[in-house]
Structure formats: C-alpha cells, structure tokens
Amino acid sequence: MPAARESLLEAAGAALAARPWPAVRMVEVAAAAGVSRQTLYNEFGDKAGLGRAMVQRETEWYLAGVERALAGPAGPAERLLALADWTVGAARGHPLLRALLTGCWPPGLPAPVPRTRPGELVRAVCERAAAAPAPGGAGPLHCELVVRLALSYLIVPGEEPGGQWADPESWRPITPTITRVIETIFRVETRSPRKTMP
C-alpha cells in the first residue's frame, strides 16, 4: 500500500525531527500516519526496517535533486555549481542526508545496515553527472572535486553566530568560492595536455 507507506515515512521523519531515533516509538508513528500499528509492522517489519526505509527514501530524494540540478539548460560549469548548491542546501535541513553524505552518524539517527560509505553516494552523483547530456560536459573528476568541496562545508560549517545550520542562508557565501574552483577546473582541463590539476 504505497499511500500508507508514504504516510508512515512522513510521520517517522516528523518524529525524528522532534526527538532522537531511540525515543521514536512505533505506536506513535502509526498513530500520526493514521494507520494501525500492525500496518506499520506489515510494511517495514520492525523499527530497524523503518529506519532502513527512511535512509533509502532520503537517498532517493537527494539523487532526484541531483538529477534536476544536472538537467538544466546551462553549461557544465553552471550545472556543477547547481549541484554543489543543492548538496549543501539540502543537507542543511536534513540531518539524515548530512550523515549519509559525510559518514558521521550521531546516535540519534537511524543508521543504514550495512553501513553506507559516503563514497558510494558520491560515486552515484558523479555517474549521473557523467550521464547528463551536455556538449563538453563535466567529467567524473570535475564532479568529484566539486562534490568534495561542497562536502567540506558540511563537515566544517561556517563560523557565523549560531552555526551554519541556524541561518538558512548562511551557507550561501560558498557559492563564489565553488564558482572560482569550477572555473579553474575547466580552465586547467582545457589548457593542460596532461589534463591534471597543477
């Protein structure tokens, strides 16, 4: 039952936003979704199964945004900038996604089993960038460098008062930095016969 499953995942996400994962109770998730507890168990098996489904849903949501960022009409450099913008902005408001991207799993979040390595998600992003149709498109190296730069802002947030995640726009200053890096990457790729960074 897709509708019940989606409602349960929404309810579980809302519960996780309010309290740590160990304090999230299955009966409360079912009640918030308007279904019976038995329906919840039928759908996910147990709480660990619900956690795995939440991780999978977050991954799919992020990758769908990656595809949207890479599907724009702009050139490859602008697409990579949109990708970096999406990565940092999405992770800002989604602790579960931030954990998936960085590999830093606080005890208050449901962890994937087996544990997902951040490199696997980065690889999935780069595969989508390489497949995006664009003349002179971004290669895997371009994509990986840009994604890793974006991830550095997730691992070491800005120093503004209240922390990077307190202000929705506080991460925006990374855009000029990433823009300069992307321009440098493409300039080196064009001019260097060895196609290596200096």
XYZ file of N, CA and C in Angstrom:
594
model
N 0.844 -1.191 0.000
C 0.000 0.000 0.000
C 0.885 1.250 0.000
N 1.160 1.812 -1.184
C 2.080 2.944 -1.303
C 1.669 4.154 -0.485
N 0.359 4.459 -0.436
C -0.086 5.644 0.295
C 0.210 5.507 1.779
N -0.062 4.336 2.348
C 0.216 4.115 3.764
C 1.711 4.166 4.026
N 2.493 3.584 3.139
C 3.948 3.582 3.310
C 4.491 5.011 3.322
N 4.021 5.818 2.374
C 4.492 7.200 2.306
C 4.065 7.977 3.545
N 2.845 7.768 3.998
C 2.371 8.452 5.209
C 3.195 8.050 6.422
N 3.540 6.774 6.509
C 4.349 6.296 7.631
C 5.752 6.884 7.592
N 6.333 6.975 6.411
C 7.672 7.556 6.302
C 7.646 9.043 6.635
N 6.589 9.731 6.221
C 6.441 11.144 6.580
C 6.320 11.296 8.090
N 5.509 10.453 8.706
C 5.318 10.521 10.156
C 6.609 10.192 10.890
N 7.350 9.210 10.398
C 8.619 8.851 11.030
C 9.624 9.985 10.903
N 9.634 10.644 9.744
C 10.531 11.781 9.558
C 10.201 12.927 10.495
N 8.909 13.189 10.689
C 8.497 14.242 11.614
C 8.872 13.888 13.045
N 8.712 12.614 13.402
C 9.089 12.176 14.750
C 10.584 12.316 14.966
N 11.377 11.965 13.946
C 12.830 12.059 14.062
C 13.288 13.505 14.173
N 12.554 14.422 13.549
C 12.899 15.837 13.651
C 12.649 16.372 15.056
N 11.759 15.712 15.796
C 11.393 16.186 17.129
C 12.205 15.546 18.245
N 12.734 14.335 17.999
C 13.468 13.647 19.061
C 14.417 12.620 18.452
N 15.391 12.156 19.250
C 16.355 11.177 18.733
C 15.671 9.874 18.337
N 16.291 9.149 17.427
C 15.734 7.899 16.932
C 15.406 6.898 18.036
N 16.251 6.714 19.053
C 15.892 5.753 20.105
C 14.593 6.101 20.827
N 14.208 7.385 20.814
C 12.983 7.804 21.504
C 11.754 7.769 20.602
N 11.939 7.481 19.320
C 10.804 7.386 18.399
C 10.105 6.053 18.624
N 8.799 6.095 18.894
C 8.032 4.880 19.178
C 7.157 4.518 17.989
N 7.150 3.241 17.678
C 6.397 2.767 16.516
C 4.908 3.081 16.638
N 4.356 2.943 17.839
C 2.929 3.186 18.020
C 2.591 4.644 17.720
N 3.494 5.559 18.068
C 3.260 6.974 17.800
C 3.366 7.280 16.309
N 4.303 6.627 15.626
C 4.435 6.814 14.182
C 3.163 6.346 13.478
N 2.660 5.177 13.880
C 1.441 4.644 13.272
C 0.260 5.578 13.514
N 0.132 6.070 14.743
C -0.982 6.961 15.063
C -0.900 8.256 14.263
N 0.306 8.805 14.136
C 0.471 10.050 13.381
C 0.145 9.861 11.904
N 0.400 8.653 11.390
C 0.111 8.360 9.981
C -1.342 7.959 9.766
N -2.085 7.740 10.862
C -3.484 7.361 10.746
C -3.704 5.920 10.341
N -2.748 5.047 10.699
C -2.890 3.620 10.389
C -2.662 2.824 11.670
N -2.955 1.549 11.611
C -2.745 0.702 12.783
C -1.267 0.357 12.933
N -0.899 0.002 14.152
C 0.477 -0.420 14.386
C 0.789 -1.680 13.586
N -0.206 -2.543 13.414
C 0.013 -3.761 12.633
C 0.349 -3.430 11.178
N -0.302 -2.393 10.642
C 0.013 -1.967 9.275
C 1.459 -1.514 9.175
N 1.902 -0.788 10.194
C 3.294 -0.332 10.225
C 4.252 -1.520 10.218
N 3.978 -2.506 11.060
C 4.854 -3.681 11.122
C 4.758 -4.508 9.840
N 3.582 -4.583 9.254
C 3.443 -5.306 7.991
C 4.276 -4.657 6.887
N 4.351 -3.347 6.932
C 5.041 -2.603 5.874
C 6.561 -2.656 6.020
N 7.049 -2.564 7.262
C 8.501 -2.433 7.465
C 9.124 -3.561 8.283
N 8.331 -4.391 8.887
C 8.861 -5.497 9.679
C 9.123 -5.123 11.115
N 9.986 -4.157 11.329
C 10.312 -3.697 12.680
C 10.883 -2.285 12.586
N 11.337 -1.770 13.713
C 11.845 -0.399 13.723
C 13.101 -0.264 12.875
N 13.943 -1.293 12.887
C 15.145 -1.253 12.050
C 14.767 -1.180 10.575
N 13.720 -1.903 10.198
C 13.254 -1.853 8.815
C 12.725 -0.482 8.444
N 12.039 0.156 9.383
C 11.564 1.517 9.157
C 12.749 2.458 8.972
N 13.770 2.304 9.809
C 14.964 3.138 9.683
C 15.642 2.959 8.338
N 15.750 1.713 7.879
C 16.367 1.459 6.570
C 15.565 2.116 5.451
N 14.243 2.046 5.561
C 13.394 2.667 4.545
C 13.553 4.185 4.553
N 13.730 4.772 5.724
C 13.940 6.213 5.814
C 15.247 6.612 5.144
N 16.292 5.826 5.381
C 17.589 6.099 4.762
C 17.477 5.992 3.243
N 16.791 4.956 2.770
C 16.622 4.772 1.328
C 15.831 5.917 0.714
N 14.791 6.334 1.402
C 13.961 7.437 0.896
C 14.765 8.727 0.818
N 15.584 8.986 1.835
C 16.403 10.195 1.839
C 17.416 10.163 0.695
N 17.996 9.001 0.458
C 18.955 8.854 -0.638
C 18.289 9.132 -1.978
N 17.117 8.548 -2.185
C 16.405 8.736 -3.453
C 15.994 10.194 -3.641
N 15.567 10.842 -2.559
C 15.177 12.249 -2.633
C 16.370 13.116 -3.037
N 17.526 12.854 -2.428
C 18.720 13.634 -2.753
C 19.137 13.416 -4.210
N 19.169 12.168 -4.651
C 19.602 11.878 -6.019
C 18.626 12.437 -7.055
N 17.340 12.494 -6.716
C 16.378 13.133 -7.623
C 16.701 14.617 -7.771
N 17.100 15.259 -6.678
C 17.516 16.658 -6.742
C 18.797 16.840 -7.534
N 19.715 15.881 -7.414
C 20.942 15.909 -8.214
C 20.595 15.897 -9.698
N 19.679 15.018 -10.080
C 19.295 14.921 -11.491
C 18.638 16.210 -11.977
N 17.847 16.843 -11.121
C 17.234 18.123 -11.512
C 18.303 19.196 -11.715
N 19.287 19.228 -10.802
C 20.355 20.226 -10.907
C 21.172 20.040 -12.180
N 21.359 18.795 -12.577
C 22.189 18.496 -13.743
C 21.415 18.564 -15.054
N 20.101 18.718 -14.974
C 19.269 18.701 -16.178
C 18.976 20.089 -16.720
N 19.520 21.120 -16.081
C 19.236 22.475 -16.527
C 19.851 22.779 -17.880
N 19.434 23.897 -18.496
C 19.920 24.243 -19.838
C 21.300 24.884 -19.844
N 21.858 25.175 -18.680
C 23.145 25.868 -18.607
C 24.288 24.943 -19.013
N 25.493 25.511 -19.069
C 26.676 24.740 -19.420
C 27.114 23.847 -18.276
N 28.147 23.012 -18.506
C 28.578 22.051 -17.484
C 29.053 22.705 -16.196
N 29.748 23.844 -16.290
C 30.226 24.504 -15.074
C 29.053 24.979 -14.227
N 28.047 25.558 -14.884
C 26.876 26.046 -14.148
C 26.090 24.888 -13.548
N 26.067 23.766 -14.235
C 25.368 22.599 -13.689
C 26.068 22.088 -12.434
N 27.381 22.086 -12.463
C 28.105 21.635 -11.270
C 27.902 22.601 -10.112
N 27.816 23.880 -10.416
C 27.519 24.850 -9.363
C 26.139 24.583 -8.776
N 25.160 24.295 -9.636
C 23.817 23.964 -9.150
C 23.847 22.698 -8.307
N 24.682 21.743 -8.687
C 24.821 20.507 -7.918
C 25.378 20.789 -6.531
N 26.432 21.610 -6.458
C 27.007 21.956 -5.159
C 26.002 22.714 -4.307
N 25.287 23.631 -4.945
C 24.272 24.424 -4.254
C 23.200 23.514 -3.662
N 22.730 22.550 -4.445
C 21.713 21.611 -3.981
C 22.248 20.743 -2.842
N 23.468 20.265 -2.970
C 24.034 19.365 -1.962
C 24.104 20.033 -0.600
N 24.657 21.237 -0.561
C 24.808 21.920 0.724
C 23.457 22.368 1.259
N 22.616 22.917 0.390
C 21.311 23.388 0.845
C 20.418 22.272 1.341
N 20.426 21.134 0.646
C 19.582 20.006 1.058
C 20.058 19.422 2.376
N 21.364 19.273 2.516
C 21.900 18.678 3.744
C 21.718 19.594 4.944
N 21.634 20.906 4.687
C 21.476 21.851 5.794
C 20.248 21.526 6.631
N 19.141 21.178 5.961
C 17.903 20.940 6.695
C 17.553 19.485 6.894
N 18.456 18.584 6.531
C 18.165 17.149 6.623
C 19.330 16.416 7.280
N 19.295 16.268 8.607
C 20.402 15.607 9.306
C 20.692 14.202 8.790
N 19.656 13.486 8.371
C 19.867 12.132 7.864
C 20.670 12.168 6.566
N 20.353 13.099 5.687
C 21.123 13.242 4.451
C 22.548 13.675 4.760
N 22.696 14.589 5.716
C 24.041 15.041 6.083
C 24.887 13.867 6.567
N 24.286 12.975 7.328
C 25.011 11.792 7.795
C 25.369 10.876 6.633
N 24.453 10.713 5.687
C 24.722 9.880 4.519
C 25.889 10.425 3.705
N 25.951 11.743 3.567
C 26.981 12.359 2.744
C 28.341 12.398 3.425
N 28.357 12.523 4.738
C 29.627 12.691 5.449
C 30.109 11.431 6.146
N 29.199 10.486 6.401
C 29.582 9.291 7.147
C 29.619 9.499 8.644
N 29.209 10.676 9.118
C 29.187 10.977 10.559
C 27.773 10.716 11.074
N 27.590 9.613 11.789
C 26.258 9.194 12.229
C 26.096 9.418 13.731
N 25.430 10.503 14.135
C 25.136 10.686 15.556
C 24.236 9.557 16.056
N 24.296 9.251 17.342
C 23.460 8.162 17.869
C 21.966 8.434 17.771
N 21.579 9.673 17.544
C 20.163 9.996 17.450
C 19.547 9.741 16.091
N 20.316 9.180 15.145
C 19.794 8.915 13.807
C 19.781 7.422 13.523
N 18.818 6.957 12.713
C 18.844 5.549 12.301
C 19.964 5.328 11.295
N 20.844 4.379 11.571
C 21.977 4.122 10.680
C 21.631 3.012 9.697
N 22.119 3.110 8.465
C 21.856 2.045 7.496
C 22.616 0.776 7.851
N 22.017 -0.354 7.571
C 22.651 -1.653 7.798
C 22.545 -2.446 6.501
N 23.678 -2.794 5.863
C 25.038 -2.457 6.271
C 25.315 -0.972 6.105
N 26.311 -0.494 6.823
C 26.633 0.925 6.808
C 27.019 1.377 5.400
N 26.379 2.441 4.946
C 26.678 3.003 3.631
C 27.900 3.906 3.732
N 28.841 3.728 2.828
C 30.020 4.583 2.811
C 29.714 5.833 1.999
N 30.166 7.021 2.467
C 29.891 8.256 1.727
C 30.365 8.196 0.280
N 31.480 7.498 0.042
C 31.997 7.407 -1.321
C 31.019 6.774 -2.286
N 30.150 5.895 -1.784
C 29.160 5.254 -2.654
C 28.153 6.276 -3.176
N 27.747 7.189 -2.312
C 26.792 8.211 -2.736
C 27.466 9.210 -3.671
N 28.709 9.581 -3.370
C 29.455 10.478 -4.259
C 29.606 9.842 -5.637
N 29.890 8.546 -5.668
C 30.029 7.850 -6.945
C 28.706 7.877 -7.727
N 27.599 7.682 -7.028
C 26.293 7.728 -7.696
C 26.025 9.112 -8.275
N 26.430 10.157 -7.550
C 26.261 11.526 -8.047
C 27.099 11.740 -9.303
N 28.360 11.293 -9.258
C 29.259 11.505 -10.396
C 28.811 10.715 -11.620
N 28.242 9.554 -11.404
C 27.712 8.782 -12.535
C 26.579 9.540 -13.213
N 25.752 10.194 -12.425
C 24.659 10.978 -13.002
C 25.193 12.203 -13.728
N 26.251 12.816 -13.189
C 26.839 13.978 -13.857
C 27.458 13.581 -15.188
N 28.128 12.440 -15.211
C 28.759 11.979 -16.450
C 27.716 11.624 -17.502
N 26.544 11.173 -17.060
C 25.495 10.760 -17.999
C 24.633 11.925 -18.472
N 24.753 13.078 -17.811
C 23.920 14.223 -18.189
C 24.312 14.709 -19.580
N 23.349 14.848 -20.497
C 23.675 15.277 -21.864
C 24.039 16.753 -21.906
N 25.275 17.036 -22.314
C 25.720 18.425 -22.450
C 26.991 18.449 -23.276
N 27.074 19.330 -24.270
C 28.311 19.443 -25.038
C 29.455 19.853 -24.123
N 30.567 19.168 -24.215
C 31.695 19.464 -23.339
C 31.336 19.257 -21.896
N 30.556 18.239 -21.606
C 30.029 18.016 -20.268
C 31.094 17.759 -19.225
N 30.653 17.772 -17.980
C 31.566 17.560 -16.862
C 31.967 16.099 -16.790
N 33.238 15.867 -16.578
C 33.725 14.509 -16.413
C 33.657 14.082 -14.961
N 33.953 12.819 -14.694
C 33.909 12.314 -13.317
C 34.834 13.072 -12.369
N 36.020 13.472 -12.852
C 36.949 14.205 -11.992
C 36.382 15.558 -11.615
N 35.819 16.268 -12.601
C 35.189 17.564 -12.311
C 34.148 17.407 -11.211
N 33.276 16.442 -11.402
C 32.170 16.231 -10.473
C 32.676 15.882 -9.082
N 33.616 14.974 -9.010
C 34.097 14.547 -7.695
C 34.738 15.700 -6.940
N 35.524 16.524 -7.631
C 36.157 17.663 -6.961
C 35.112 18.634 -6.419
N 34.084 18.910 -7.217
C 33.054 19.858 -6.787
C 32.244 19.292 -5.626
N 31.869 18.019 -5.701
C 31.098 17.413 -4.619
C 31.918 17.383 -3.337
N 33.195 17.048 -3.445
C 34.031 17.009 -2.234
C 34.209 18.399 -1.636
N 34.282 19.411 -2.470
C 34.347 20.777 -1.951
C 33.059 21.121 -1.208
N 31.923 20.760 -1.793
C 30.647 21.010 -1.119
C 30.582 20.262 0.209
N 31.052 19.015 0.221
C 31.021 18.226 1.454
C 31.898 18.844 2.536
N 32.960 19.527 2.138
C 33.828 20.144 3.149
C 33.070 21.189 3.955
N 32.072 21.825 3.329
C 31.273 22.812 4.049
C 30.262 22.154 4.982
N 29.952 20.897 4.728
C 29.077 20.166 5.644
C 29.859 19.672 6.852
N 31.098 19.247 6.616
C 31.914 18.695 7.698
C 32.439 19.798 8.601
N 32.836 20.930 8.007
C 33.346 22.065 8.780
C 32.475 23.270 8.449
N 31.363 23.454 9.178
C 30.444 24.556 8.880
C 31.103 25.912 9.082
N 30.415 26.957 8.599
C 30.907 28.313 8.771
C 30.941 28.731 10.231
N 31.584 29.854 10.479
C 31.806 30.288 11.858
C 30.862 31.405 12.283
N 29.814 31.669 11.519
C 28.908 32.747 11.878
C 28.172 32.416 13.173
N 27.701 33.441 13.900
C 26.992 33.184 15.157
C 25.801 32.261 14.949
N 25.658 31.316 15.840
C 24.536 30.397 15.769
C 24.810 29.152 14.961
N 25.929 29.125 14.268
C 26.265 27.929 13.497
C 25.672 27.967 12.107
N 26.269 27.220 11.210
C 25.863 27.263 9.808
C 24.420 26.846 9.609
N 23.925 25.920 10.436
C 22.589 25.395 10.193
C 21.503 26.248 10.853
N 21.893 27.258 11.654
C 20.895 28.093 12.309
C 20.265 29.087 11.328
N 21.032 29.545 10.363
C 20.557 30.535 9.402
C 20.436 29.880 8.029
N 19.230 29.828 7.470
C 19.044 29.130 6.193
C 19.930 29.635 5.064
N 20.349 30.894 5.117
C 21.146 31.443 4.021
C 22.629 31.549 4.369
N 23.040 31.056 5.529
C 24.413 31.280 5.970
C 25.440 30.536 5.142
N 25.013 29.513 4.401
C 25.960 28.767 3.581
C 26.150 29.388 2.209
N 25.352 30.407 1.869
C 25.410 30.988 0.531
C 26.797 31.539 0.157
N 27.591 32.065 1.098
C 28.911 32.564 0.686
C 29.816 31.525 0.046
N 29.492 30.242 0.130
C 30.353 29.264 -0.533
C 30.230 29.359 -2.042
N 29.140 29.934 -2.537
C 28.903 29.921 -3.976
C 30.036 30.577 -4.764
N 30.512 31.785 -4.404
C 31.637 32.353 -5.164
C 32.884 31.483 -5.120
N 33.145 30.870 -3.977
C 34.317 30.003 -3.865
C 34.198 28.817 -4.805
N 33.063 28.149 -4.770
C 32.872 26.991 -5.637
C 32.886 27.414 -7.103
N 32.325 28.581 -7.402
C 32.350 29.066 -8.782
C 33.780 29.219 -9.274
N 34.648 29.827 -8.453
C 36.045 30.014 -8.859
C 36.742 28.675 -9.051
N 36.459 27.723 -8.157
C 37.084 26.404 -8.284
C 36.629 25.716 -9.567
N 35.341 25.773 -9.850
C 34.824 25.144 -11.068
C 35.456 25.773 -12.304
N 35.547 27.099 -12.319
C 36.163 27.769 -13.468
C 37.614 27.340 -13.634
N 38.324 27.205 -12.517
C 39.720 26.765 -12.575
C 39.821 25.338 -13.100
N 38.933 24.479 -12.622
C 38.949 23.082 -13.070
C 38.784 23.004 -14.581
N 37.817 23.733 -15.118
C 37.570 23.654 -16.555
C 38.681 24.334 -17.352
N 39.276 25.384 -16.788
C 40.376 26.055 -17.478
C 41.593 25.136 -17.569
N 41.914 24.460 -16.467
C 43.044 23.528 -16.467
C 42.768 22.375 -17.409
N 41.524 21.864 -17.387
C 41.162 20.745 -18.260
C 41.338 21.127 -19.728
N 41.052 22.388 -20.053
C 41.132 22.830 -21.442
C 42.569 23.067 -21.881
N 43.380 23.635 -20.993
C 44.707 24.079 -21.394
C 45.792 23.032 -21.207
N 45.606 22.112 -20.294
C 46.677 21.176 -19.981
C 46.582 19.929 -20.848
N 47.651 19.610 -21.610
C 47.607 18.381 -22.414
C 47.559 17.132 -21.560
N 48.058 17.218 -20.332
C 48.030 16.062 -19.435
C 46.713 15.975 -18.687
N 45.944 17.060 -18.725
C 44.645 17.121 -18.050
C 44.774 16.768 -16.573
N 45.699 17.461 -15.920
C 45.886 17.267 -14.487
C 45.834 18.616 -13.812
N 45.461 18.606 -12.552
C 45.460 19.846 -11.789
C 46.896 20.245 -11.498
N 47.224 21.561 -11.488
C 48.591 21.985 -11.194
C 48.944 21.686 -9.753
